[in-house]
Amino acid sequence: MNRRDFLKKALTITGLTLMGEKAFSESSSYSKGNKANRKNWEKYENIKANGIKVEEPYAIVVDLTRCIGCRRCEWACNEWNKNPNKPLKEFEESKDKTPSVFDKNRRTHAGEFTVVNRFYEGKNPIYVKKQCMHCLEPACLSACFVDAFKKTEYGSVLYNPSLCVGCRYCMVACPFDIPAYEYYDPLTPQITKCTMCFDRITENKVPACVEICPADAMNFGKRSEILRIAYERIHNNPGRYVHHIYGEHEAGGTSWLYISGTDFEKLGFPKLDKTPIPKLSKNFLFTVKVLEIVAAAPLVWAAYYMISKDKKR
Amino acid sequence: MKEGSFLREKIFLGMSLKEYLKSHATLWNFIALIILSFSFYSMAYRLFYGLGPATNLSDTYPWGLWISFDILVGIALAAPGLTVATAVYLFGIKDYKNFAKPAVLSSLLGYIFAVFALMFDLGRYYRVFYVIGWSWGLDSILFLIAWHFFLYILICLIEWSPSLFEWLGKERLKEIFSKLGIWATAFGVIIAGGHQSALGGLFLVAKTKIHPLWYSSLLPLFFLISAIFAGISMVIIESTLAHKFFIDRIKNFNKAEFESKTIGLGKALAVVLILYILLKLLDLAHYEKWYYLLTSYGYLYLFENIGFIFIPILLLIFSIKRNKASIVRVSAFLVAFGIILNRFNVSLIAYNWYIPFQEKYYPTWMELSLSLGIVTLIILFYRFIVRRMAILH
């Protein structure tokens, strides 16, 4: 970049900042100033301070055979979490439009906690909603070196923006590629992701995306209850589903579960075994500590020997 | 400026400011100045406008050149302190005494500047001390690395401080810190071994993202062993360059002795390289990865391990037999380059290996210039210290 380009870029950025986030409606990666993190974290602290308990963690099952690709969940999520948003109509029309947002496989970004992608089985479209899976043993949590994530009793994995140093190791660790980053904030960037609408489920409401879904593709409830519903649906509709609940055991289990008529691997789900990701790092940390303790003895002896040899001379 | 003042004698090497600046008006310094001005510009741009405009980092590639080069490569190449200083100070291998002080200095500078570069990569760098005393993520490998970096810089400072106190003429402090240095070295083996392997351990969690040829549960061990041979090869490279550029600083230079020491280092290098390649073969066999070798990633893997591990082993064996130090030096350069390639492969090229090539990360010129500036700063500080303190003799 030469100086002119730099000035141009600098002015563009200043200009866009002045114009506000709407200017970036097409690309949410530029989004910054996430408000959901702090709101939910304060809510969590509040609940902790008041000693409110919950019987069992919550979960959501997504029935991919029901999803119609209207993208209302994306709109509702943006609306509730105060992310940059567009009129609902623009979301709904994208499944019939060409070119369409569905042409590209999307992932979550700073101002976008959930995205719906389209896959094809023959000629039939299959829509797959993507958001934080809220792992039972979250990789992001164990990756964080300042302990900025919490797995709450409600099932939500929450992020504390007042501790985060911005190393982005959680993004490397997440097997589902969920945490996104506010790269365009020079001073106070945050990790952003779905909170499972912690600020709603703690008030006996269902998550915003679940509430708005017109196809009844999502069910929210206690995890054991949700697993029961998922199993029942698979058994009562022979041939409609593959015999697998994605998320029941993947990476040690997740709070978002999926049932589908097509193999999950064809729908962009990573193939994971039952090992929780944190286990991989915990095993290593344990081994290192053992070796460090074992190595200490001969090293101390060597140091002592060298010093006493020096003294003799 | 007074004759014999501290500034004149110690900092300006006995010259007046004018003479000192004049003596520095060389082509190399001019090039360094240009690199540094681009680098400082990039640093300022990053601080004012953020990572987004300054880098090509994205949600898919949260880590880029600064982590791969400044941290992963930088720390591996800053391992001379772990290898040679330990051999000399702790195990009393006196033959390599002359190599120990430069080794410690390069580790010290390597770590300090790696952490300095990291500050530009961290989104909220001003909170970095949180990890030391505010909030502990005890299950995180990065937590272990952060603490080990912090401790290891202290260890390097203690190991280096006798040279500093000698320069300042504080004999008593020099004595104290020389003794303390032995304990620091002992402790340093644990700390350096721990974090060198932990840098590989960082990627254990990315099992689904790293190409199977590079992903292995042995990653920590590979990183540790490769850091050890990186350290040895850097000692060879450094001594080669020091004898070329700072020959005036070395008292009683004995060429024959220097050559035989270099070959001795070459022997150690060969042993560690052979150990490494055997473990690599075990890794291929145990996890049955042979099938991948005939893919494009396989060719890259073969290029890395044959070109920069296997061929250097052959060269080293040849040079030891023929007593040719020059070939040891060539091998050392190859090995150091191989480390760079390996760290880039693990953290960038084989990372997200399934996404199309055009969506892959490549650095912006600002990322490149910042990293280049860090290297320049290390060289300048190394030169500054070597010209003043008794490091090379």
mmCIF file of N, CA and C in Angstrom, chain B residues 3 82 110 136 139 186 213 227 229 232-233 245 252 255 258 280 305 332 365-366 370 376:
data_model
loop_
_atom_site.group_PDB
_atom_site.id
_atom_site.type_symbol
_atom_site.label_atom_id
_atom_site.label_comp_id
_atom_site.label_asym_id
_atom_site.label_seq_id
_atom_site.Cartn_x
_atom_site.Cartn_y
_atom_site.Cartn_z
ATOM 1 N N GLU B 3 35.076 14.075 28.367
ATOM 2 C CA GLU B 3 35.910 12.884 28.180
ATOM 3 C C GLU B 3 35.704 11.961 29.372
ATOM 4 N N LEU B 82 18.667 -22.822 25.790
ATOM 5 C CA LEU B 82 18.245 -24.121 26.314
ATOM 6 C C LEU B 82 19.318 -25.173 26.067
ATOM 7 N N GLY B 110 15.663 -12.927 21.781
ATOM 8 C CA GLY B 110 14.608 -13.630 21.048
ATOM 9 C C GLY B 110 13.295 -13.615 21.810
ATOM 10 N N TRP B 136 -6.764 -16.617 36.261
ATOM 11 C CA TRP B 136 -6.001 -17.760 35.770
ATOM 12 C C TRP B 136 -6.867 -18.780 35.056
ATOM 13 N N ASP B 139 -6.682 -24.503 32.938
ATOM 14 C CA ASP B 139 -6.773 -25.629 32.009
ATOM 15 C C ASP B 139 -6.212 -25.301 30.640
ATOM 16 N N ALA B 186 19.409 -24.366 35.646
ATOM 17 C CA ALA B 186 18.733 -25.621 35.999
ATOM 18 C C ALA B 186 17.221 -25.463 35.873
ATOM 19 N N LEU B 213 -1.193 -35.253 8.293
ATOM 20 C CA LEU B 213 0.259 -35.465 8.233
ATOM 21 C C LEU B 213 0.984 -34.649 9.293
ATOM 22 N N ALA B 227 12.902 -27.776 18.566
ATOM 23 C CA ALA B 227 13.460 -26.576 19.197
ATOM 24 C C ALA B 227 14.901 -26.837 19.618
ATOM 25 N N PHE B 229 17.077 -28.947 18.138
ATOM 26 C CA PHE B 229 18.006 -28.845 16.999
ATOM 27 C C PHE B 229 18.012 -27.454 16.386
ATOM 28 N N ILE B 232 20.621 -25.664 18.450
ATOM 29 C CA ILE B 232 21.998 -26.005 18.086
ATOM 30 C C ILE B 232 22.368 -25.362 16.755
ATOM 31 N N SER B 233 21.444 -25.449 15.780
ATOM 32 C CA SER B 233 21.786 -24.876 14.475
ATOM 33 C C SER B 233 21.933 -23.355 14.572
ATOM 34 N N PHE B 245 31.497 -10.923 11.283
ATOM 35 C CA PHE B 245 31.253 -9.490 11.456
ATOM 36 C C PHE B 245 31.901 -8.887 12.701
ATOM 37 N N ASN B 252 42.268 -13.672 20.922
ATOM 38 C CA ASN B 252 42.980 -14.939 20.681
ATOM 39 C C ASN B 252 42.164 -15.907 19.826
ATOM 40 N N LYS B 255 41.543 -20.455 14.678
ATOM 41 C CA LYS B 255 40.657 -20.946 13.628
ATOM 42 C C LYS B 255 40.443 -22.464 13.715
ATOM 43 N N PHE B 258 38.118 -23.356 16.464
ATOM 44 C CA PHE B 258 36.751 -22.966 16.126
ATOM 45 C C PHE B 258 36.118 -23.972 15.166
ATOM 46 N N LYS B 280 9.300 -39.197 13.576
ATOM 47 C CA LYS B 280 8.396 -38.831 12.477
ATOM 48 C C LYS B 280 7.935 -40.084 11.734
ATOM 49 N N ASN B 305 10.432 -32.695 5.233
ATOM 50 C CA ASN B 305 11.183 -33.657 6.036
ATOM 51 C C ASN B 305 12.381 -34.266 5.320
ATOM 52 N N ALA B 332 23.385 -26.314 8.999
ATOM 53 C CA ALA B 332 22.713 -25.536 10.046
ATOM 54 C C ALA B 332 21.724 -24.548 9.433
ATOM 55 N N TRP B 365 1.334 -6.555 3.615
ATOM 56 C CA TRP B 365 2.709 -6.039 3.691
ATOM 57 C C TRP B 365 2.995 -5.486 5.078
ATOM 58 N N MET B 366 1.949 -5.050 5.774
ATOM 59 C CA MET B 366 2.183 -4.518 7.116
ATOM 60 C C MET B 366 2.567 -5.627 8.085
ATOM 61 N N LEU B 370 6.230 -5.607 9.841
ATOM 62 C CA LEU B 370 6.374 -5.605 11.298
ATOM 63 C C LEU B 370 7.298 -6.745 11.746
ATOM 64 N N THR B 376 15.063 -7.172 12.589
ATOM 65 C CA THR B 376 16.068 -6.111 12.527
ATOM 66 C C THR B 376 16.411 -5.603 13.927
#
